[in-house]
CSV table of C-alpha atoms in Angstrom, one decimal:
chain,number,residue,atom,x,y,z
A,150,MET,CA,-85.5,-1.9,12.6
A,151,LYS,CA,-83.3,-4.9,11.5
A,152,ALA,CA,-79.8,-5.3,12.8
A,153,ALA,CA,-78.3,-3.8,9.6
A,154,GLU,CA,-80.4,-0.7,10.0
A,155,LEU,CA,-79.6,-0.4,13.7
A,156,LEU,CA,-75.9,-0.6,13.0
A,157,GLN,CA,-76.0,1.9,10.2
A,158,ALA,CA,-77.8,4.4,12.4
A,159,LEU,CA,-75.1,3.9,15.2
A,160,VAL,CA,-72.2,4.3,12.8
A,161,ALA,CA,-73.7,7.5,11.4
A,162,ILE,CA,-73.4,9.1,14.9
A,163,PRO,CA,-69.8,10.3,15.6
A,164,SER,CA,-68.8,9.0,19.0
A,165,VAL,CA,-65.1,9.5,19.5
A,166,SER,CA,-64.1,8.8,23.1
A,167,GLY,CA,-65.4,11.6,25.4
A,168,ASP,CA,-68.1,12.6,22.9
A,169,GLU,CA,-70.7,9.8,23.2
A,170,ARG,CA,-73.7,11.8,24.3
A,171,LEU,CA,-75.7,11.5,21.1
A,172,ILE,CA,-75.1,7.8,20.6
A,173,ALA,CA,-75.9,7.2,24.3
A,174,ASP,CA,-79.2,9.1,23.8
A,175,THR,CA,-80.0,7.0,20.8
A,176,VAL,CA,-79.4,3.7,22.5
A,177,SER,CA,-81.4,4.8,25.5
A,178,GLY,CA,-84.3,5.8,23.3
A,179,TRP,CA,-84.3,2.4,21.6
A,180,ALA,CA,-84.1,0.4,24.8
A,181,GLU,CA,-86.9,2.5,26.4
A,182,GLY,CA,-89.0,1.9,23.3
A,183,TRP,CA,-88.6,-1.8,23.7
A,184,GLY,CA,-89.7,-1.6,27.3
A,185,ALA,CA,-86.5,-1.5,29.3
A,186,ARG,CA,-86.0,0.8,32.3
A,187,VAL,CA,-82.8,2.6,31.3
A,188,GLN,CA,-80.3,4.2,33.7
A,189,ARG,CA,-77.6,6.7,32.7
A,190,ARG,CA,-74.4,8.0,34.2
A,191,GLY,CA,-72.6,10.4,32.0
A,192,HIS,CA,-72.4,8.8,28.5
A,193,ASN,CA,-72.9,5.2,30.0
A,194,VAL,CA,-76.2,3.4,29.5
A,195,TRP,CA,-77.4,0.3,31.2
A,196,PHE,CA,-80.6,-1.7,31.9
A,197,SER,CA,-81.6,-5.1,33.1
A,198,VAL,CA,-83.7,-7.9,31.6
A,199,GLY,CA,-85.2,-10.5,33.9
A,200,SER,CA,-84.6,-11.2,37.6
A,201,GLY,CA,-83.1,-13.9,39.6
A,202,PRO,CA,-80.2,-14.9,41.9
A,203,ARG,CA,-77.6,-15.0,39.1
A,204,ARG,CA,-76.6,-11.8,37.3
A,205,LEU,CA,-74.7,-11.7,34.0
A,206,LEU,CA,-73.1,-8.5,32.7
A,207,VAL,CA,-73.2,-8.0,28.9
A,208,ASN,CA,-71.0,-5.1,27.9
A,209,SER,CA,-69.6,-3.3,24.9
A,210,HIS,CA,-68.4,0.2,24.2
A,211,LEU,CA,-70.0,3.0,22.3
A,212,ASP,CA,-66.9,5.1,21.6
A,213,THR,CA,-64.4,5.0,18.7
A,214,VAL,CA,-60.9,6.2,18.1
A,215,LYS,CA,-60.5,9.2,15.9
A,216,PRO,CA,-60.4,8.4,12.1
A,217,CYS,CA,-57.0,7.8,10.8
A,218,ALA,CA,-55.5,8.9,7.5
A,219,GLY,CA,-56.3,6.9,4.4
A,220,TRP,CA,-60.1,6.6,4.4
A,221,THR,CA,-61.7,6.4,1.0
A,222,TYR,CA,-65.2,6.3,2.4
A,223,ALA,CA,-66.6,9.0,4.7
A,224,PRO,CA,-66.1,7.6,8.3
A,225,HIS,CA,-69.5,8.8,9.5
A,226,ALA,CA,-71.6,8.3,6.4
A,227,PRO,CA,-72.0,4.6,6.5
A,228,GLU,CA,-73.3,2.7,3.5
A,229,TRP,CA,-73.8,-1.0,2.7
A,230,ARG,CA,-71.8,-2.0,-0.3
A,231,GLU,CA,-71.8,-5.6,-1.4
A,232,ASP,CA,-72.9,-6.7,2.1
A,233,ARG,CA,-70.2,-4.7,3.8
A,234,LEU,CA,-70.9,-1.7,6.0
A,235,TYR,CA,-68.0,0.8,5.8
A,236,GLY,CA,-67.7,3.3,8.6
A,237,LEU,CA,-65.8,4.2,11.7
A,238,GLY,CA,-66.7,1.9,14.6
A,239,SER,CA,-68.6,-0.6,12.4
A,240,ASN,CA,-66.2,-3.3,13.4
A,241,ASP,CA,-64.9,-1.9,16.7
A,242,ALA,CA,-67.3,-2.2,18.4
A,243,LYS,CA,-70.7,-1.1,17.1
A,244,GLY,CA,-71.2,-4.4,15.5
A,245,CYS,CA,-71.0,-5.9,19.0
A,246,VAL,CA,-73.3,-3.2,20.4
A,247,THR,CA,-75.8,-3.9,17.7
A,248,GLY,CA,-75.8,-7.7,18.3
A,249,MET,CA,-76.2,-7.2,22.0
A,250,LEU,CA,-79.1,-4.7,21.4
A,251,VAL,CA,-80.8,-7.2,19.1
A,252,ALA,CA,-80.4,-9.9,21.8
A,253,ALA,CA,-81.8,-7.5,24.4
A,254,ARG,CA,-84.8,-6.7,22.2
A,255,THR,CA,-85.5,-10.4,21.6
A,256,LEU,CA,-85.4,-11.2,25.4
A,257,LEU,CA,-87.6,-8.2,26.2
A,258,LYS,CA,-90.1,-9.5,23.7
A,259,GLU,CA,-89.9,-13.2,24.2
A,260,GLY,CA,-89.0,-13.3,27.9
A,261,PRO,CA,-85.7,-13.6,29.7
A,262,PRO,CA,-84.0,-16.8,30.8
A,263,ALA,CA,-85.4,-18.4,34.0
A,264,GLY,CA,-83.6,-17.8,37.2
A,265,GLY,CA,-81.4,-14.9,36.1
A,266,GLU,CA,-80.9,-11.3,35.4
A,267,ILE,CA,-78.9,-9.9,32.4
A,268,VAL,CA,-77.4,-6.4,32.9
A,269,PHE,CA,-76.8,-4.8,29.5
A,270,ALA,CA,-74.2,-2.0,29.8
A,271,PHE,CA,-73.2,0.1,26.8
A,272,THR,CA,-70.3,2.3,28.0
A,273,ALA,CA,-68.0,5.2,27.1
A,274,GLU,CA,-64.3,5.9,26.8
A,275,GLU,CA,-63.1,2.4,26.4
A,276,GLU,CA,-60.6,3.5,23.9
A,277,THR,CA,-59.0,6.0,26.3
A,278,GLY,CA,-59.6,4.2,29.6
A,279,GLY,CA,-61.7,7.1,30.9
A,280,GLN,CA,-65.2,7.4,32.5
A,281,GLY,CA,-66.5,4.1,31.3
A,282,LEU,CA,-67.1,0.6,32.6
A,283,GLY,CA,-64.4,0.8,35.3
A,284,THR,CA,-66.1,3.7,37.0
A,285,LEU,CA,-69.6,2.3,36.6
A,286,LEU,CA,-69.2,-1.1,38.3
A,287,PRO,CA,-70.3,-0.1,41.8
A,288,GLU,CA,-73.6,1.0,40.4
A,289,LEU,CA,-74.3,-2.2,38.6
A,290,GLY,CA,-74.4,-4.3,41.8
A,291,PRO,CA,-73.1,-7.9,42.3
A,292,LEU,CA,-72.2,-9.9,39.2
A,293,ASP,CA,-71.6,-13.6,38.6
A,294,ALA,CA,-70.1,-13.5,35.1
A,295,ALA,CA,-69.6,-11.2,32.1
A,296,VAL,CA,-69.5,-11.0,28.3
A,297,VAL,CA,-67.4,-8.3,26.8
A,298,GLY,CA,-68.2,-7.5,23.2
A,299,GLU,CA,-65.1,-7.0,21.0
A,300,PRO,CA,-64.6,-8.2,17.4
A,301,THR,CA,-63.2,-11.7,17.7
A,302,SER,CA,-64.8,-13.5,14.7
A,303,LEU,CA,-67.1,-15.1,17.3
A,304,LYS,CA,-64.2,-17.0,18.8
A,305,PRO,CA,-64.5,-17.0,22.6
A,306,CYS,CA,-61.4,-15.3,24.1
A,307,THR,CA,-60.8,-16.7,27.6
A,308,ALA,CA,-57.4,-15.0,28.0
A,309,GLN,CA,-56.4,-11.4,27.4
A,310,ARG,CA,-53.0,-9.7,27.6
A,311,GLY,CA,-52.4,-6.9,30.1
A,312,MET,CA,-50.3,-3.8,29.5
A,313,LEU,CA,-47.4,-2.8,31.7
A,314,LEU,CA,-45.7,0.6,30.8
A,315,LEU,CA,-42.3,1.4,32.2
A,316,ARG,CA,-40.6,4.7,32.2
A,317,CYS,CA,-36.8,4.2,32.1
A,318,THR,CA,-34.1,6.9,32.6
A,319,ALA,CA,-30.5,6.3,31.7
A,320,HIS,CA,-28.2,8.6,33.6
A,321,GLY,CA,-24.7,9.8,32.4
A,322,ARG,CA,-22.2,12.6,32.9
A,323,SER,CA,-22.1,15.4,30.4
A,324,SER,CA,-19.1,17.0,28.7
A,325,HIS,CA,-18.1,18.7,25.5
A,326,VAL,CA,-18.1,16.1,22.7
A,327,ALA,CA,-14.6,17.2,21.7
A,328,HIS,CA,-13.3,16.2,25.1
A,329,ALA,CA,-15.4,13.1,25.7
A,330,HIS,CA,-12.5,10.7,25.0
A,331,ASN,CA,-10.3,12.1,27.8
A,332,ALA,CA,-13.0,13.4,30.2
A,333,GLN,CA,-15.0,11.5,32.7
A,334,ALA,CA,-18.0,11.7,30.4
A,335,VAL,CA,-20.7,9.0,30.4
A,336,ASN,CA,-23.0,9.1,27.4
A,337,ALA,CA,-26.6,8.4,28.7
A,338,ILE,CA,-27.8,7.5,25.2
A,339,HIS,CA,-25.1,4.8,25.0
A,340,VAL,CA,-26.3,3.5,28.4
A,341,ALA,CA,-29.8,3.4,27.2
A,342,ALA,CA,-28.8,1.6,24.0
A,343,GLY,CA,-27.2,-1.1,26.0
A,344,ASP,CA,-30.3,-1.5,28.1
A,345,ILE,CA,-32.5,-1.6,25.1
A,346,SER,CA,-30.4,-4.4,23.7
A,347,THR,CA,-30.8,-6.2,27.0
A,348,LEU,CA,-34.6,-5.8,26.9
A,349,ALA,CA,-34.7,-7.3,23.4
A,350,GLU,CA,-33.2,-10.5,24.8
A,351,LEU,CA,-35.4,-10.8,27.8
A,352,ARG,CA,-37.8,-13.8,27.8
A,353,PHE,CA,-40.9,-14.5,29.9
A,354,PRO,CA,-42.9,-17.7,30.4
A,355,SER,CA,-45.1,-18.6,27.5
A,356,HIS,CA,-48.9,-18.8,27.9
A,357,PRO,CA,-50.8,-21.6,26.2
A,358,LEU,CA,-53.3,-19.3,24.5
A,359,LEU,CA,-51.3,-16.1,24.2
A,360,GLY,CA,-47.7,-17.3,23.6
A,361,GLU,CA,-44.8,-15.3,24.9
A,362,ALA,CA,-44.4,-11.7,25.9
A,363,ARG,CA,-41.8,-9.4,24.5
A,364,ALA,CA,-40.8,-6.0,25.9
A,365,GLN,CA,-41.0,-3.2,23.2
A,366,VAL,CA,-39.3,0.2,23.4
A,367,THR,CA,-41.8,2.6,21.9
A,368,GLN,CA,-40.4,6.1,22.6
A,369,ILE,CA,-37.0,7.5,23.3
A,370,SER,CA,-35.6,11.0,23.9
A,371,GLY,CA,-32.2,12.3,25.1
A,372,GLY,CA,-29.6,15.0,24.5
A,373,LEU,CA,-29.7,18.7,24.7
A,374,ALA,CA,-27.3,19.7,21.9
A,375,ARG,CA,-25.4,18.0,19.0
A,376,ASN,CA,-22.0,18.9,20.6
A,377,GLN,CA,-22.7,17.8,24.1
A,378,VAL,CA,-22.5,14.4,25.6
A,379,PRO,CA,-26.0,13.7,27.0
A,380,ASP,CA,-26.3,13.2,30.7
A,381,ALA,CA,-29.9,11.7,30.5
A,382,CYS,CA,-31.9,9.6,28.1
A,383,GLU,CA,-35.5,8.5,28.7
A,384,PHE,CA,-37.3,5.6,27.0
A,385,PHE,CA,-40.6,3.9,27.5
A,386,VAL,CA,-41.2,0.2,27.5
A,387,ASP,CA,-44.5,-1.4,26.6
A,388,LEU,CA,-44.9,-5.0,27.7
A,389,ARG,CA,-48.1,-6.8,26.9
A,390,THR,CA,-48.3,-9.3,29.7
A,391,THR,CA,-49.9,-12.7,30.1
A,392,PRO,CA,-52.0,-14.0,33.0
A,393,SER,CA,-48.9,-15.8,34.4
A,394,MET,CA,-47.1,-12.5,34.8
A,395,ASP,CA,-47.3,-10.3,37.9
A,396,HIS,CA,-46.8,-6.7,37.0
A,397,ALA,CA,-45.0,-5.7,40.2
A,398,GLN,CA,-42.6,-8.7,40.0
A,399,VAL,CA,-41.9,-8.1,36.3
A,400,ALA,CA,-41.1,-4.5,36.9
A,401,THR,CA,-38.7,-5.5,39.6
A,402,GLN,CA,-37.1,-8.1,37.4
A,403,ILE,CA,-36.6,-5.6,34.5
A,404,GLY,CA,-35.3,-3.0,36.9
A,405,GLY,CA,-32.6,-5.5,38.1
A,406,ALA,CA,-31.5,-6.3,34.6
A,407,LEU,CA,-31.0,-2.7,33.4
A,408,ASN,CA,-28.5,0.0,34.3
A,409,SER,CA,-31.3,2.6,33.8
A,410,GLU,CA,-33.7,3.8,36.5
A,411,VAL,CA,-37.0,2.0,36.0
A,412,LYS,CA,-40.4,3.3,37.2
A,413,VAL,CA,-43.9,1.9,36.5
A,414,HIS,CA,-45.7,4.4,34.3
A,415,SER,CA,-49.0,2.4,34.1
A,416,ALA,CA,-50.0,-1.0,35.4
A,417,ARG,CA,-53.8,-0.7,35.5
A,418,TYR,CA,-54.5,-3.0,32.5
A,419,LEU,CA,-54.1,-6.4,34.1
A,420,PRO,CA,-53.9,-9.6,32.1
A,421,LYS,CA,-57.0,-11.8,32.4
A,422,ALA,CA,-58.0,-15.5,32.1
A,423,THR,CA,-61.1,-17.5,32.7
A,424,ALA,CA,-61.0,-21.2,33.5
A,425,SER,CA,-62.6,-23.5,30.9
A,426,GLN,CA,-65.0,-25.1,33.4
A,427,GLN,CA,-66.8,-21.8,34.1
A,428,PRO,CA,-70.4,-21.8,32.9
A,429,ILE,CA,-69.8,-18.7,30.8
A,430,VAL,CA,-67.0,-20.4,28.9
A,431,ARG,CA,-69.0,-23.6,28.3
A,432,ALA,CA,-72.0,-21.5,27.1
A,433,ALA,CA,-69.8,-19.5,24.7
A,434,ILE,CA,-68.2,-22.6,23.2
A,435,ALA,CA,-71.7,-24.2,22.7
A,436,ALA,CA,-73.2,-21.0,21.2
A,437,SER,CA,-70.4,-20.3,18.8
A,438,GLY,CA,-69.1,-23.8,17.9
A,439,ASN,CA,-65.6,-22.4,18.4
A,440,GLU,CA,-62.9,-23.4,20.9
A,441,PRO,CA,-61.3,-20.7,23.2
A,442,VAL,CA,-58.5,-18.5,22.0
A,443,GLY,CA,-56.3,-15.8,23.5
A,444,SER,CA,-56.6,-12.1,22.7
A,445,SER,CA,-53.6,-9.8,22.3
A,446,THR,CA,-55.6,-6.6,22.7
A,447,THR,CA,-56.8,-5.0,25.9
A,448,SER,CA,-60.4,-4.2,26.7
A,449,ASP,CA,-62.7,-3.3,29.6
A,450,TRP,CA,-62.3,-6.8,30.8
A,451,ALA,CA,-59.2,-5.5,32.5
A,452,PHE,CA,-61.4,-3.7,35.1
A,453,LEU,CA,-63.6,-6.7,36.0
A,454,GLY,CA,-61.4,-8.1,38.7
A,455,GLU,CA,-61.7,-11.9,39.1
A,456,LEU,CA,-65.2,-12.0,37.5
A,457,PRO,CA,-65.4,-15.0,35.1
A,458,THR,CA,-65.5,-13.3,31.7
A,459,VAL,CA,-65.5,-14.2,28.0
A,460,LYS,CA,-64.6,-11.6,25.3
A,461,VAL,CA,-66.4,-12.3,22.1
A,462,GLY,CA,-68.2,-10.7,19.2
A,463,PRO,CA,-68.7,-10.4,15.5
A,464,GLY,CA,-66.1,-8.7,13.2
A,465,ASP,CA,-62.4,-9.1,12.9
A,466,THR,CA,-59.9,-7.6,15.3
A,467,LEU,CA,-57.4,-7.0,12.5
A,468,ARG,CA,-59.8,-4.4,11.0
A,469,SER,CA,-60.0,-2.3,14.2
A,470,HIS,CA,-58.5,1.3,14.0
A,471,LEU,CA,-57.8,0.9,10.3
A,472,ALA,CA,-59.0,3.1,7.4
A,473,ASP,CA,-62.1,1.9,5.6
A,474,GLU,CA,-63.1,-0.2,8.6
A,475,PHE,CA,-66.1,-2.5,7.9
A,476,ILE,CA,-68.2,-5.4,9.0
A,477,THR,CA,-70.1,-7.8,6.8
A,478,LEU,CA,-73.8,-8.4,7.0
A,479,ALA,CA,-73.2,-12.1,7.5
A,480,GLU,CA,-71.0,-11.4,10.5
A,481,LEU,CA,-73.5,-9.0,12.0
A,482,ASP,CA,-76.5,-11.4,11.7
A,483,ALA,CA,-74.4,-14.3,13.0
A,484,GLY,CA,-73.3,-12.1,16.0
A,485,SER,CA,-76.9,-11.1,16.8
A,486,ALA,CA,-78.1,-14.7,16.8
A,487,PHE,CA,-75.0,-15.8,18.8
A,488,TYR,CA,-75.5,-13.4,21.6
A,489,THR,CA,-79.1,-14.5,22.1
A,490,ARG,CA,-78.0,-18.2,22.2
A,491,LEU,CA,-75.1,-17.3,24.6
A,492,LEU,CA,-77.3,-15.5,27.1
A,493,ARG,CA,-79.9,-18.2,27.3
A,494,GLY,CA,-77.2,-20.9,27.2
A,495,TYR,CA,-75.3,-19.3,30.2
A,496,PHE,CA,-78.3,-19.8,32.6
A,497,GLU,CA,-78.8,-23.3,31.3
A,498,GLU,CA,-75.2,-24.1,32.1
A,499,VAL,CA,-75.6,-22.6,35.5
A,500,ALA,CA,-78.7,-24.8,36.1
A,501,ARG,CA,-76.7,-27.9,35.1
A,502,GLY,CA,-74.1,-27.1,37.8
């Protein structure tokens, strides 16, 4: 099958996070038919091409979000219209999966790069941070570099934002609203409002590829009754961090600036960056013809520790999670050719030293 047919078949399989069994079965069957020795854990699929001292991870995710409102096409009945394939996951990230599968098929047929092993891993639950790549790494063995497939318009992303979620609680003292002016009442919502204003003014160091980070209040709740001064108000803060920001230090800094109690709700998605001199970055630039950029979205790169990584793939990140998601045939074909060049080019860069 051509890349367009592979992608159409993948998009036709519903694979919302946690329900990837059928698509994992399909990818496994294809890879085995091409001669790969496939391994499975849950809904995660992986196999290796080649052998050698250097090991490169090539990863993208099989799952999608749930379809949102507003679709005018059937999300799981993909069709090519004027060189666009409409369907849930076509852009995020089954276009990347398809390009990587085409590259794997090519290398299995023509032979892998000399002196290296490529570990292809197509994983689950990326959209929910569940039983996917982060849980699979111990089984993949030692790795020297990684490529994470996400729609980036084939621009190599060498920096990615992290995500720090804070749970803040403003405390007050309750009373009847009618007596609030002459009672020792403290309105917790007013306390929270002052802290939210403070958050809006906080500034953090700018990153050369990602720019500055701004704290955003995304949820707020407080009060028990309309005639009672609230004694508690809770709000959540979402801060998309840059590689120059340490999550623990930032949480402490914010806690010192607010009157509310501040607790870390989630800090597992760490910001990432890869130095420009790394072979995987040099290979990605050469294969794409594009200079490195930063990425505001998180991905499974967050779980790869200090492993030199580039996030790159066909499609446009601005189409992800939208109604009538699509990828173009030109983008798909360019992505398939790009991944093949990138994988060979990485081992050539390693050989050059």
